[in-house]
Amino acid sequence: MKRLIHTLLLACTAMLPLAAQPASGPEVGVVEHLGEQARLGTLLKDEQGRTVTLGALVDKPTLLTLNYFRCSGVCTPQLLGVLDVAGKLKAAPGQDYQIITVSFDDRDTPEMALRKRDNFLQEMSRPFPPDAWHFLTGSAQETRALADSVGFRFKREGDSFSHAALLVVLSPKGKITRYIYGVNYTPEDITQAVAEAARGEAKPTVNKWLQFCFVSDKGGNGYVFSAMRLVATLTLVVIVIFVIVLVVSARRKRRKHEGERV
């Protein structure tokens, strides 16, 4: 019976995505660097084509997203999720927090970044200062170094990229204080994350399991929801719990019978 339980536990572990596995980390996914510094010296281009460093922009709690502008997969749903939650926050954009979106595709240009920002700001449900949401581009070397510093692993596949969807929350000094996975965000989670970032407090990711529901799509465009993976993982967990309950119940009955014989 012990051998069976051990086998089932190993099977459950094998079902988890690479992002949850130990060692050097996944080729595509996230390796959290909570409490560490983002690469503030990263050289980027703003929407006007001016060279800026990430550190020159990060002076308040910052929601950092890593995307690319031609993405036909998870990027647009994620940015729409950011757009939606930003319109619901009580915090003042540009004062209490800001958003920075960095493209890791070196083919993206400042002109594309400007159009992208303008399009999203036009859809905002509340007044939102343009300087409160930066869309930045950069060389492959610089954006890769930034991604590495926050543990964001992506891979070029033909004309597209495989990558995860998440927000990296930075303190005003560029410290990584929170990771928020997925494409939908609640005002409560973001408000709390911004408050923690303002204090420089790094908090564990309580909803990290959400990334288990995302797997690389066939086109290599990003991550898509995998109900089969979620169901399979939950099924194995239920089986393990059921087996453990059976073992404990059998032991109790055996002890009870032994006591009655005595």
C-alpha positions as MATLAB code, in Angstrom:
seq = 'MKRLIHTLLLACTAMLPLAAQPASGPEVGVVEHLGEQARLGTLLKDEQGRTVTLGALVDKPTLLTLNYFRCSGVCTPQLLGVLDVAGKLKAAPGQDYQIITVSFDDRDTPEMALRKRDNFLQEMSRPFPPDAWHFLTGSAQETRALADSVGFRFKREGDSFSHAALLVVLSPKGKITRYIYGVNYTPEDITQAVAEAARGEAKPTVNKWLQFCFVSDKGGNGYVFSAMRLVATLTLVVIVIFVIVLVVSARRKRRKHEGERV';
ca = [
       0.000    0.000    0.000;
       2.828    2.413    0.842;
       4.373    1.681   -2.545;
       1.055    2.495   -4.229;
       0.801    5.833   -2.430;
       4.387    6.674   -3.360;
       3.684    5.856   -7.011;
       0.576    8.037   -7.078;
       2.427   10.958   -5.494;
       5.109   10.695   -8.160;
       2.431   10.648  -10.837;
       0.902   13.835   -9.404;
       4.275   15.542   -9.428;
       4.827   14.548  -13.034;
       1.538   16.181  -14.018;
       2.655   19.594  -12.812;
       4.052   21.953  -15.446;
       7.753   22.532  -15.773;
       7.357   25.876  -14.046;
       6.635   24.003  -10.826;
       9.610   21.673  -11.082;
      12.895   22.227   -9.232;
      16.440   22.421  -10.576;
      17.379   25.065  -13.149;
      13.807   25.921  -14.113;
      11.761   25.694  -17.276;
      12.651   26.829  -20.763;
       9.261   28.552  -20.900;
       7.521   29.675  -17.717;
       8.418   31.559  -14.559;
      11.109   31.158  -11.910;
      10.169   33.543   -9.127;
      12.789   35.966   -7.809;
      10.803   37.416   -4.929;
      12.711   40.030   -2.973;
      15.336   40.465   -5.681;
      15.957   43.467   -7.922;
      14.665   43.812  -11.443;
      17.351   44.911  -13.889;
      16.897   48.668  -13.530;
      19.779   49.447  -15.882;
      17.927   47.924  -18.843;
      18.131   50.262  -21.857;
      14.785   50.678  -23.592;
      13.009   52.961  -26.060;
       9.902   54.868  -25.031;
       6.949   55.637  -27.302;
       8.777   58.668  -28.711;
      11.895   56.682  -29.529;
      13.921   58.157  -26.682;
      16.376   55.927  -24.830;
      15.398   55.394  -21.200;
      16.392   53.048  -18.427;
      13.871   51.040  -16.483;
      15.243   52.548  -13.291;
      14.481   56.080  -14.496;
      10.802   55.142  -14.773;
      10.309   52.965  -11.698;
       9.763   55.530   -8.936;
       6.470   54.199   -7.577;
       4.722   50.819   -7.272;
       4.819   49.359  -10.765;
       2.866   46.632  -12.521;
       5.303   45.205  -15.065;
       4.072   43.089  -17.969;
       6.234   41.369  -20.564;
       4.523   40.921  -23.922;
       5.034   41.514  -27.617;
       2.839   43.664  -29.787;
       2.114   41.236  -32.631;
       1.084   38.466  -30.251;
      -2.086   36.693  -31.331;
      -2.243   34.536  -28.226;
      -2.275   35.414  -24.551;
      -0.882   38.977  -24.737;
      -4.051   40.762  -25.813;
      -6.295   39.025  -23.233;
      -3.736   39.816  -20.556;
      -3.428   43.494  -21.465;
      -7.214   43.734  -21.652;
      -7.293   42.257  -18.155;
      -4.867   44.954  -17.003;
      -6.987   47.589  -18.747;
     -10.126   46.331  -17.045;
      -8.740   46.219  -13.523;
      -6.977   49.582  -13.876;
     -10.350   51.151  -14.578;
     -11.715   49.757  -11.300;
      -8.915   50.724   -8.907;
      -9.353   53.492   -6.367;
      -5.613   54.143   -6.458;
      -4.611   57.135   -8.572;
      -2.672   56.119  -11.721;
       0.580   57.997  -12.090;
       0.612   58.818   -8.378;
      -0.073   55.650   -6.413;
       1.076   53.235   -9.103;
       1.951   52.877  -12.772;
       1.965   50.199  -15.459;
       4.940   49.348  -17.651;
       4.626   47.000  -20.607;
       7.899   45.890  -22.198;
       8.009   44.104  -25.528;
      10.596   41.323  -25.695;
      10.355   41.164  -29.507;
      13.172   43.273  -30.959;
      11.116   43.741  -34.150;
       8.605   45.878  -32.258;
       9.218   49.616  -32.695;
       8.456   52.786  -30.716;
       5.828   53.657  -33.339;
       4.067   50.366  -32.667;
       4.346   50.996  -28.933;
       2.740   54.442  -29.287;
      -0.184   53.068  -31.287;
      -0.629   50.253  -28.791;
      -0.660   52.621  -25.823;
      -3.042   55.080  -27.490;
      -5.440   52.275  -28.415;
      -5.553   50.957  -24.867;
      -5.887   54.385  -23.262;
      -8.831   55.155  -25.528;
     -10.589   52.087  -24.117;
      -9.911   53.062  -20.500;
     -13.100   53.582  -18.480;
     -11.592   56.389  -16.394;
      -9.185   59.285  -16.977;
      -5.739   57.762  -17.222;
      -2.565   59.850  -17.708;
      -0.496   58.618  -20.686;
       2.623   58.602  -18.507;
       0.940   56.177  -16.117;
       1.174   53.340  -18.668;
       4.423   53.032  -20.590;
       4.814   50.801  -23.640;
       8.525   50.188  -24.180;
      10.681   48.381  -26.717;
      14.318   47.367  -26.803;
      16.999   45.146  -28.245;
      16.777   41.390  -27.888;
      19.769   41.408  -25.550;
      18.382   44.086  -23.217;
      14.835   42.756  -23.001;
      16.098   39.197  -22.490;
      18.282   40.418  -19.624;
      15.304   42.158  -18.041;
      13.156   39.054  -18.428;
      15.874   36.911  -16.865;
      16.157   39.268  -13.902;
      12.482   38.741  -13.025;
      12.502   35.020  -13.875;
      10.343   35.295  -17.004;
      11.279   32.536  -19.465;
      10.151   32.808  -23.082;
      11.123   31.079  -26.299;
      11.008   32.165  -29.919;
       9.170   29.674  -32.104;
       9.255   30.701  -35.735;
       7.548   34.078  -36.059;
       6.040   33.905  -32.560;
       6.954   33.234  -28.947;
       5.890   30.824  -26.237;
       5.526   32.591  -22.909;
       3.469   32.839  -19.744;
       1.008   35.536  -18.701;
       1.678   37.361  -15.452;
       2.184   40.664  -13.703;
       5.455   41.334  -11.905;
       4.899   43.873   -9.139;
       7.857   46.151   -8.359;
       8.503   48.455   -5.438;
       9.561   52.094   -6.061;
      13.152   50.863   -5.765;
      12.695   48.066   -8.299;
      12.373   45.209   -5.811;
      10.192   42.294   -6.953;
       7.390   42.103   -4.391;
       4.715   39.952   -6.010;
       3.885   37.728   -8.992;
       0.281   37.626  -10.184;
      -0.511   34.944  -12.765;
      -3.151   34.721  -15.450;
      -5.033   37.218  -17.596;
      -7.803   38.331  -15.215;
      -7.140   40.380  -12.085;
      -9.299   41.569   -9.202;
      -9.151   45.119   -7.816;
      -8.638   43.658   -4.345;
      -5.535   41.683   -5.379;
      -3.996   44.591   -7.271;
      -4.777   47.084   -4.501;
      -3.107   44.840   -1.943;
      -0.120   44.208   -4.236;
       0.354   47.944   -4.822;
       0.194   48.655   -1.081;
       2.762   45.929   -0.371;
       5.032   47.247   -3.118;
       4.833   50.760   -1.664;
       6.145   49.316    1.620;
       8.727   47.165   -0.145;
       7.186   43.954    1.205;
       7.722   40.815   -0.874;
       4.810   38.404   -0.495;
       4.529   34.754   -1.609;
       2.362   33.998   -4.612;
      -0.844   32.602   -3.163;
      -2.434   31.935   -6.567;
       0.557   30.374   -8.274;
      -1.550   27.289   -9.085;
      -3.253   29.355  -11.801;
      -0.256   28.915  -14.041;
      -0.886   25.166  -13.971;
      -3.954   25.801  -16.123;
      -1.919   27.338  -18.905;
       0.057   25.348  -21.454;
       1.795   26.352  -24.651;
      -0.605   26.401  -27.570;
       0.083   24.511  -30.779;
       0.909   27.667  -32.695;
       3.508   28.728  -30.170;
       1.693   32.005  -29.563;
       1.527   31.740  -25.814;
      -0.392   29.909  -23.113;
      -3.936   28.682  -23.316;
      -6.204   27.237  -20.653;
      -5.908   23.481  -20.328;
      -8.981   22.019  -18.642;
      -7.641   18.511  -19.250;
      -4.459   19.213  -17.300;
      -6.402   20.736  -14.422;
      -8.879   17.840  -14.287;
      -6.102   15.247  -14.548;
      -4.122   16.849  -11.729;
      -7.165   17.187   -9.476;
      -8.188   13.593  -10.233;
      -4.802   12.275   -9.170;
      -4.882   14.370   -6.011;
      -8.338   12.992   -5.158;
      -7.110    9.431   -5.765;
      -4.158    9.956   -3.431;
      -6.419   11.382   -0.715;
      -8.869    8.492   -1.184;
      -6.108    5.899   -0.854;
      -4.753    7.592    2.268;
      -8.239    7.602    3.815;
      -8.611    3.886    3.035;
      -5.252    3.084    4.620;
      -6.037    5.090    7.778;
      -9.507    3.534    8.022;
      -8.119    0.004    7.620;
      -5.534    0.615   10.339;
      -8.188    1.900   12.742;
     -10.417   -1.132   12.126;
      -7.483   -3.496   12.645;
      -6.558   -1.815   15.951;
     -10.195   -1.935   17.049;
     -10.456   -5.685   16.328;
      -7.162   -6.342   18.130;
      -8.452   -4.402   21.153;
     -11.697   -6.399   21.199;
      -9.785   -9.715   21.131;
      -7.740   -8.604   24.083;
];
